[in-house]
């Protein structure tokens, strides 16, 4: 059956490596259906929650290059079931990915959800789009509230995607996720601190206001 991502990924040398490790039968006789050539609701929801991803490109000398891309959650937009786009914010101005894509448009994206130990990997082709070249794209992708300088847009055309297993993904949490997860503890701590202040005031004879029931 079709397995779009592995149909691209498996080469003769990959097959030899699988055979050496006794794993070739897992992929040569794959009986499921994992073509994954269209973004569905699950992928759309997953992509919309990401605030970063990694994108690999290939240079004219054949060397791979992996770059981290970040922005506000949802900055990578699903334009339709085969197209992604994002605003390329100014960074260290090396422009390695931009140059690589100009020579070879093939890219691979890795999207990570560390708390839930999930990852989505995408084979695609990419193109850069000037800021004034496509007003509709600019309206769909630009985020003026973010405050970073946009230098260009990237439009990503899906070839195939796949979901990886959660093995060996160590859960990590952003500052916002930690804050949300500990809010109930911080609220309780604030209440206890207020209660202690009232108790100290009563002991000092400065405040005879009765404490709330249960205090």
XYZ file of N, CA and C in Angstrom:
645
model
N 0.843 -1.193 0.000
C 0.000 0.000 0.000
C 0.886 1.255 0.000
N 0.335 2.369 -0.438
C 1.142 3.597 -0.489
C 1.578 4.057 0.901
N 2.767 4.562 0.985
C 3.302 5.156 2.214
C 4.132 6.345 1.759
N 3.446 7.458 1.475
C 4.054 8.588 0.781
C 5.390 9.043 1.325
N 5.496 9.212 2.647
C 6.739 9.726 3.213
C 7.878 8.749 2.971
N 7.648 7.472 3.246
C 8.702 6.482 3.063
C 8.971 6.208 1.591
N 7.989 6.430 0.730
C 8.234 6.290 -0.704
C 9.311 7.276 -1.162
N 9.350 8.432 -0.506
C 10.387 9.420 -0.804
C 11.677 9.102 -0.058
N 11.542 8.722 1.197
C 12.716 8.578 2.073
C 13.547 7.344 1.759
N 12.893 6.268 1.322
C 13.642 5.024 1.138
C 14.368 5.030 -0.203
N 15.673 4.936 -0.129
C 16.557 4.854 -1.293
C 17.263 3.498 -1.250
N 18.010 3.136 -2.288
C 18.738 1.858 -2.232
C 19.653 1.733 -1.022
N 20.324 2.800 -0.659
C 21.219 2.714 0.505
C 20.440 2.572 1.803
N 19.257 3.197 1.869
C 18.400 3.040 3.051
C 17.919 1.596 3.133
N 17.538 1.022 2.011
C 17.096 -0.377 2.005
C 18.228 -1.309 2.465
N 19.446 -1.024 2.054
C 20.576 -1.852 2.495
C 20.762 -1.751 4.000
N 20.625 -0.532 4.526
C 20.756 -0.355 5.975
C 19.641 -1.089 6.714
N 18.428 -1.032 6.189
C 17.325 -1.755 6.816
C 17.577 -3.261 6.800
N 18.087 -3.742 5.659
C 18.367 -5.174 5.556
C 19.448 -5.598 6.548
N 20.477 -4.787 6.694
C 21.556 -5.101 7.631
C 21.055 -5.186 9.063
N 20.023 -4.377 9.378
C 19.473 -4.354 10.733
C 18.262 -5.259 10.882
N 17.942 -6.025 9.830
C 16.820 -6.950 9.900
C 15.464 -6.279 9.949
N 15.377 -5.072 9.410
C 14.119 -4.316 9.463
C 13.495 -4.109 8.098
N 14.103 -4.663 7.049
C 13.587 -4.391 5.702
C 12.185 -4.933 5.497
N 11.834 -6.038 6.183
C 10.505 -6.614 6.007
C 9.409 -5.698 6.552
N 9.769 -4.806 7.479
C 8.771 -3.905 8.059
C 8.235 -2.917 7.031
N 9.091 -2.566 6.061
C 8.729 -1.521 5.111
C 8.479 -2.038 3.704
N 9.093 -3.126 3.349
C 8.863 -3.657 2.005
C 7.496 -4.304 1.885
N 6.966 -4.808 3.005
C 5.654 -5.446 2.974
C 4.618 -4.689 3.773
N 4.754 -3.372 3.834
C 3.829 -2.566 4.640
C 2.401 -2.733 4.133
N 1.478 -3.107 5.029
C 0.117 -3.453 4.611
C -0.897 -2.352 4.891
N -0.491 -1.281 5.546
C -1.429 -0.212 5.874
C -1.548 0.802 4.757
N -2.183 1.919 5.082
C -2.311 3.009 4.113
C -1.905 4.297 4.808
N -0.723 4.787 4.479
C -0.196 6.001 5.111
C 0.315 6.944 4.031
N -0.526 7.191 3.053
C -0.090 8.045 1.953
C 0.125 9.476 2.419
N -0.793 9.992 3.243
C -0.634 11.279 3.896
C -0.183 12.381 2.943
N -0.989 12.646 1.941
C -0.671 13.690 0.977
C -1.516 14.927 1.119
N -2.411 14.948 2.127
C -3.279 16.103 2.376
C -3.317 16.373 3.872
N -3.256 17.636 4.253
C -3.395 17.993 5.660
C -4.859 17.863 6.065
N -5.103 17.100 7.118
C -6.448 16.933 7.639
C -6.643 17.717 8.918
N -7.779 17.535 9.583
C -8.068 18.272 10.829
C -7.003 18.065 11.903
N -6.502 16.836 12.032
C -5.491 16.576 13.061
C -4.230 17.388 12.794
N -3.778 17.420 11.558
C -2.565 18.160 11.208
C -2.773 19.664 11.348
N -3.929 20.135 10.929
C -4.221 21.565 11.035
C -4.186 22.023 12.494
N -4.804 21.236 13.368
C -4.836 21.605 14.779
C -3.441 21.561 15.380
N -2.660 20.549 15.027
C -1.303 20.405 15.544
C -0.423 21.565 15.082
N -0.476 21.886 13.806
C 0.345 22.970 13.248
C -0.037 24.313 13.868
N -1.315 24.529 14.092
C -1.788 25.813 14.630
C -1.268 26.084 16.036
N -0.878 25.040 16.766
C -0.392 25.221 18.141
C 1.122 25.385 18.226
N 1.822 25.252 17.122
C 3.277 25.295 17.176
C 3.795 26.726 17.176
N 4.827 26.984 17.990
C 5.505 28.275 17.997
C 6.928 28.161 17.453
N 7.271 26.981 16.950
C 8.580 26.788 16.322
C 8.567 25.489 15.538
N 9.529 25.364 14.652
C 9.757 24.109 13.944
C 11.172 24.134 13.387
N 11.618 23.011 12.838
C 12.929 22.904 12.223
C 12.741 22.625 10.726
N 13.565 23.270 9.905
C 13.462 23.059 8.468
C 14.839 22.753 7.902
N 14.931 21.635 7.190
C 16.178 21.212 6.562
C 16.144 21.553 5.081
N 17.275 22.006 4.572
C 17.434 22.277 3.147
C 18.773 21.697 2.709
N 19.035 21.712 1.401
C 20.258 21.129 0.856
C 20.993 22.181 0.040
N 22.301 22.302 0.287
C 23.088 23.312 -0.415
C 23.525 22.814 -1.782
N 24.087 23.715 -2.573
C 24.592 23.346 -3.900
C 25.792 22.417 -3.826
N 26.429 22.346 -2.650
C 27.546 21.421 -2.465
C 27.087 20.078 -1.903
N 25.785 19.921 -1.691
C 25.244 18.669 -1.195
C 25.168 18.554 0.313
N 25.606 19.592 1.026
C 25.547 19.557 2.488
C 24.145 19.913 2.973
N 23.613 19.168 3.937
C 22.316 19.530 4.513
C 22.480 20.667 5.513
N 21.408 21.386 5.730
C 21.408 22.471 6.711
C 20.051 22.477 7.399
N 20.062 22.547 8.724
C 18.830 22.569 9.506
C 18.737 23.892 10.233
N 17.608 24.548 10.086
C 17.419 25.848 10.724
C 16.169 25.828 11.595
N 16.283 26.472 12.744
C 15.133 26.636 13.639
C 14.338 27.854 13.200
N 13.024 27.704 13.135
C 12.133 28.818 12.829
C 11.181 29.005 13.995
N 10.976 30.248 14.413
C 10.094 30.505 15.543
C 9.259 31.746 15.348
N 8.241 31.871 16.164
C 7.334 33.004 16.115
C 6.180 32.772 17.070
N 5.145 33.594 16.999
C 3.981 33.361 17.846
C 3.305 32.041 17.491
N 2.640 31.425 18.458
C 1.947 30.164 18.195
C 1.014 30.339 16.998
N 1.135 29.409 16.047
C 0.312 29.484 14.850
C 0.911 30.294 13.730
N 2.182 30.712 13.863
C 2.774 31.538 12.801
C 2.975 30.744 11.513
N 3.079 29.419 11.631
C 3.083 28.559 10.439
C 1.626 28.298 10.076
N 1.207 28.821 8.944
C -0.199 28.793 8.548
C -0.484 27.660 7.565
N -1.625 27.006 7.739
C -2.124 26.058 6.751
C -3.047 26.826 5.817
N -2.578 27.073 4.598
C -3.380 27.825 3.636
C -4.451 26.956 2.995
N -4.110 25.706 2.718
C -5.079 24.735 2.218
C -4.517 23.355 2.525
N -5.150 22.313 2.013
C -4.747 20.968 2.429
C -3.418 20.503 1.856
N -2.764 21.349 1.056
C -1.445 21.008 0.532
C -0.417 22.135 0.684
N -0.793 23.229 1.331
C 0.085 24.400 1.332
C 0.220 25.006 2.726
N 1.466 25.284 3.100
C 1.792 26.011 4.321
C 2.475 27.315 3.939
N 2.516 28.253 4.870
C 3.254 29.492 4.645
C 3.629 30.089 5.989
N 4.726 30.844 5.996
C 5.106 31.535 7.222
C 5.896 32.787 6.872
N 5.873 33.727 7.796
C 6.666 34.947 7.671
C 8.087 34.653 8.132
N 9.043 35.034 7.312
C 10.453 34.815 7.626
C 10.985 36.063 8.328
N 11.151 35.971 9.653
C 11.596 37.116 10.444
C 13.119 37.253 10.405
N 13.582 38.468 10.496
C 15.031 38.723 10.444
C 15.732 38.026 11.604
N 16.848 37.365 11.274
C 17.649 36.698 12.293
C 19.091 37.141 12.209
N 20.018 36.183 12.033
C 21.435 36.533 12.013
C 21.925 36.953 10.626
N 21.038 36.956 9.665
C 21.304 37.453 8.310
C 22.356 36.621 7.567
N 22.395 35.328 7.826
C 23.255 34.442 7.035
C 22.552 33.987 5.759
N 21.232 33.857 5.799
C 20.399 33.538 4.624
C 20.780 32.205 3.973
N 21.182 31.250 4.788
C 21.588 29.953 4.240
C 20.384 29.204 3.664
N 19.300 29.125 4.424
C 18.112 28.444 3.923
C 17.558 29.149 2.697
N 17.515 30.476 2.724
C 17.006 31.240 1.582
C 17.820 30.935 0.326
N 19.138 30.904 0.475
C 19.985 30.602 -0.666
C 19.848 29.169 -1.126
N 19.768 28.247 -0.175
C 19.615 26.837 -0.546
C 18.337 26.600 -1.346
N 17.238 27.192 -0.882
C 15.948 26.987 -1.541
C 15.951 27.563 -2.953
N 16.708 28.624 -3.158
C 16.792 29.206 -4.497
C 17.442 28.243 -5.491
N 18.321 27.373 -4.991
C 19.019 26.424 -5.859
C 18.354 25.059 -5.890
N 17.774 24.648 -4.762
C 17.114 23.345 -4.649
C 15.938 23.528 -3.708
N 14.722 23.431 -4.243
C 13.550 23.799 -3.449
C 13.077 22.705 -2.501
N 13.761 21.567 -2.431
C 13.329 20.490 -1.541
C 13.683 20.804 -0.086
N 12.708 20.602 0.800
C 12.910 20.841 2.229
C 12.231 19.729 3.023
N 12.611 19.646 4.279
C 11.951 18.733 5.211
C 11.710 19.490 6.511
N 10.495 19.449 7.006
C 10.125 20.141 8.238
C 9.883 19.132 9.350
N 10.359 19.457 10.550
C 10.064 18.692 11.757
C 9.336 19.624 12.713
N 8.119 19.243 13.108
C 7.330 20.000 14.071
C 7.228 19.175 15.347
N 7.642 19.763 16.460
C 7.717 19.037 17.723
C 6.695 19.553 18.728
N 6.047 18.623 19.413
C 5.222 18.930 20.578
C 5.847 18.166 21.739
N 6.738 18.831 22.465
C 7.492 18.148 23.502
C 6.632 17.709 24.691
N 5.707 18.543 25.191
C 4.905 18.081 26.339
C 4.104 16.815 26.029
N 3.566 16.717 24.799
C 2.749 15.556 24.429
C 3.562 14.482 23.714
N 4.850 14.714 23.552
C 5.767 13.759 22.928
C 5.269 13.335 21.551
N 5.000 14.326 20.720
C 4.524 14.073 19.359
C 5.372 14.866 18.376
N 5.513 14.315 17.150
C 6.263 15.027 16.122
C 5.661 14.718 14.757
N 5.619 15.755 13.958
C 5.106 15.663 12.596
C 6.245 16.029 11.655
N 6.535 15.158 10.693
C 7.617 15.428 9.751
C 7.017 15.553 8.355
N 7.543 16.505 7.591
C 6.932 16.896 6.323
C 7.989 16.992 5.237
N 7.778 16.305 4.137
C 8.549 16.515 2.918
C 7.792 17.520 2.059
N 8.516 18.493 1.507
C 7.841 19.540 0.743
C 8.833 20.230 -0.180
N 8.306 21.092 -1.007
C 9.139 22.043 -1.742
C 8.789 23.433 -1.233
N 9.759 24.333 -1.319
C 9.571 25.666 -0.756
C 9.908 26.737 -1.781
N 9.255 27.862 -1.652
C 9.563 29.038 -2.462
C 9.519 30.262 -1.568
N 10.361 31.238 -1.862
C 10.312 32.503 -1.147
C 9.459 33.485 -1.934
N 8.755 34.325 -1.207
C 7.847 35.294 -1.814
C 8.164 36.666 -1.242
N 8.392 37.651 -2.113
C 8.681 39.017 -1.663
C 7.484 39.595 -0.917
N 7.751 40.527 -0.019
C 6.699 41.064 0.834
C 5.562 41.704 0.050
N 5.884 42.329 -1.090
C 4.857 43.030 -1.857
C 4.371 42.243 -3.069
N 4.740 40.960 -3.133
C 4.414 40.186 -4.334
C 3.027 39.564 -4.296
N 2.499 39.315 -3.106
C 1.218 38.611 -2.989
C 0.450 39.168 -1.800
N -0.400 40.180 -2.021
C -1.141 40.796 -0.922
C -1.999 39.800 -0.139
N -2.589 38.826 -0.814
C -3.417 37.843 -0.123
C -2.574 36.992 0.822
N -1.395 36.597 0.369
C -0.504 35.826 1.229
C -0.053 36.652 2.417
N 0.276 37.904 2.180
C 0.697 38.789 3.265
C -0.398 38.928 4.319
N -1.640 39.094 3.866
C -2.749 39.237 4.800
C -2.967 37.974 5.618
N -2.719 36.814 5.007
C -2.945 35.547 5.692
C -1.840 35.199 6.674
N -0.626 35.687 6.440
C 0.536 35.225 7.194
C 1.110 36.274 8.147
N 1.125 37.537 7.748
C 1.775 38.581 8.541
C 1.093 38.751 9.895
N 1.894 39.041 10.908
C 1.403 39.271 12.267
C 2.085 40.519 12.813
N 1.445 41.668 12.627
C 2.041 42.934 13.042
C 2.223 43.019 14.548
N 1.399 42.303 15.292
C 1.487 42.364 16.748
C 2.765 41.723 17.275
N 3.395 40.862 16.498
C 4.601 40.180 16.963
C 5.769 41.146 17.105
N 5.853 42.120 16.242
C 6.870 43.150 16.392
C 8.200 42.868 15.752
N 8.412 41.664 15.223
C 9.686 41.346 14.552
C 9.621 41.800 13.093
N 10.785 42.011 12.507
C 10.846 42.475 11.127
C 10.734 41.298 10.164
N 9.744 41.356 9.271
C 9.555 40.323 8.262
C 10.368 40.694 7.028
N 11.158 39.742 6.526
C 11.980 40.013 5.345
C 11.397 39.390 4.076
N 10.646 38.300 4.240
C 10.046 37.615 3.089
C 9.037 36.613 3.638
N 8.322 35.987 2.741
C 7.446 34.886 3.120
C 7.962 33.605 2.479
N 7.718 32.494 3.153
C 7.980 31.185 2.588
C 6.634 30.505 2.330
N 6.498 29.949 1.138
C 5.323 29.144 0.832
C 5.805 27.703 0.640
N 5.171 26.778 1.344
C 5.599 25.393 1.396
C 4.546 24.510 0.723
N 4.973 23.711 -0.245
C 4.065 22.843 -0.990
C 4.288 21.389 -0.570
N 3.284 20.800 0.038
C 3.384 19.465 0.609
C 3.622 18.387 -0.446
N 4.546 17.481 -0.139
C 4.725 16.257 -0.907
C 4.193 15.051 -0.119
N 4.596 14.953 1.141
C 4.121 13.872 2.010
C 4.486 14.212 3.455
N 3.693 13.704 4.391
C 4.026 13.884 5.801
C 3.855 12.552 6.519
N 4.340 12.497 7.733
C 4.191 11.301 8.550
C 4.277 11.705 10.013
N 3.663 10.888 10.860
C 3.739 11.071 12.303
C 4.751 10.085 12.865
N 5.611 10.561 13.761
C 6.590 9.697 14.401
C 6.060 9.176 15.729
N 6.630 8.065 16.172
C 6.309 7.529 17.484
C 6.927 8.426 18.569
N 6.439 8.304 19.809
C 6.934 9.190 20.883
C 8.233 8.739 21.527
N 8.832 7.660 21.047
C 10.040 7.153 21.701
C 11.145 8.203 21.766
N 11.770 8.277 22.920
C 12.972 9.090 23.150
C 12.715 10.598 23.075
N 11.465 11.032 23.044
C 11.161 12.469 23.115
C 11.023 12.838 24.592
N 11.936 13.635 25.099
C 11.894 14.056 26.501
C 10.937 15.239 26.618
N 9.900 15.154 27.466
C 8.962 16.273 27.601
C 9.673 17.541 28.063
N 9.377 18.640 27.394
C 9.888 19.955 27.759
C 8.724 20.931 27.708
N 8.802 21.982 28.514
C 7.679 22.898 28.631
C 8.159 24.335 28.489
N 7.386 25.144 27.796
C 7.711 26.552 27.649
C 7.361 27.294 28.933
N 7.838 28.516 29.028
C 7.524 29.338 30.200
C 6.018 29.509 30.344
N 5.318 29.721 29.237
C 3.866 29.899 29.291
C 3.170 28.622 29.746
N 3.651 27.467 29.290
C 3.049 26.200 29.692
C 3.278 25.917 31.170
N 4.476 26.246 31.663
C 4.750 26.072 33.088
C 3.856 26.995 33.907
N 3.700 28.235 33.457
C 2.868 29.196 34.176
C 1.426 28.715 34.244
N 0.906 28.214 33.130
C -0.470 27.733 33.108
C -0.632 26.499 33.992
N 0.347 25.605 33.970
C 0.260 24.371 34.740
C 0.387 24.581 36.237
N 1.035 25.655 36.650
C 1.241 25.914 38.081
C 0.332 27.023 38.614
N -0.605 27.503 37.816
C -1.459 28.615 38.245
C -2.238 28.276 39.514
N -2.796 27.071 39.584
C -3.574 26.695 40.763
C -2.701 26.680 42.019
N -1.435 26.286 41.882
C -0.524 26.285 43.029
C -0.194 27.712 43.454
N 0.018 28.599 42.480
C 0.341 29.985 42.809
C -0.859 30.705 43.423
N -2.062 30.371 42.963
C -3.268 30.956 43.564
C -3.410 30.497 45.019
N -3.155 29.215 45.253
C -3.262 28.690 46.607
C -2.203 29.308 47.511
N -0.984 29.479 46.994
C 0.082 30.099 47.768
C -0.283 31.531 48.144
N -0.857 32.280 47.206
C -1.263 33.656 47.494
C -2.331 33.690 48.576
N -3.273 32.729 48.519
C -4.328 32.683 49.538
C -3.736 32.365 50.909
N -2.780 31.460 50.958
C -2.148 31.107 52.228
C -1.342 32.277 52.791
N -0.682 33.019 51.919
C 0.074 34.182 52.374
C -0.853 35.231 52.965
N -1.998 35.442 52.341
C -2.982 36.390 52.871
C -3.509 35.920 54.219
N -3.788 34.619 54.312
C -4.266 34.056 55.575
C -3.231 34.231 56.679
N -1.947 34.007 56.340
C -0.891 34.178 57.340
C -0.774 35.626 57.807
N -0.959 36.557 56.888
C -0.910 37.975 57.261
C -2.010 38.311 58.254
N -3.221 37.783 58.024
C -4.323 38.002 58.967
C -4.029 37.386 60.318
N -3.472 36.176 60.316
C -3.151 35.510 61.577
C -2.107 36.289 62.368
N -1.075 36.788 61.690
C -0.041 37.566 62.376
C -0.630 38.853 62.950
N -1.517 39.483 62.175
C -2.135 40.719 62.654
C -2.983 40.463 63.891
N -3.702 39.362 63.946
C -4.526 39.026 65.114
C -3.653 38.753 66.329
N -2.537 38.041 66.108
C -1.648 37.743 67.224
C -1.021 39.014 67.780
N -0.778 39.989 66.936
C -0.191 41.247 67.359
C -1.230 42.189 67.943
N -2.504 41.796 67.879
C -3.569 42.634 68.395
C -3.894 43.805 67.510
N -3.428 43.781 66.277
C -3.662 44.901 65.367
C -4.913 44.716 64.530
N -5.446 43.517 64.498
C -6.589 43.258 63.622
C -7.441 42.174 64.265
N -8.626 42.575 64.706
C -9.514 41.614 65.360
C -10.612 41.146 64.418
N -10.431 41.417 63.096
C -11.426 40.989 62.133
C -11.443 39.461 62.079
N -12.611 38.836 62.282
C -12.656 37.361 62.236
C -12.194 36.834 60.895
N -11.497 35.728 60.937
C -11.110 35.084 59.694
C -12.319 34.406 59.068
N -12.241 34.204 57.771
C -13.333 33.540 57.068
C -13.467 32.127 57.596
N -14.701 31.593 57.534
C -14.967 30.245 58.020
C -14.020 29.247 57.357
N -13.445 28.374 58.151
C -12.519 27.395 57.617
C -11.078 27.850 57.679
N -10.824 29.123 58.091
C -9.447 29.606 58.158
C -8.783 29.108 59.426
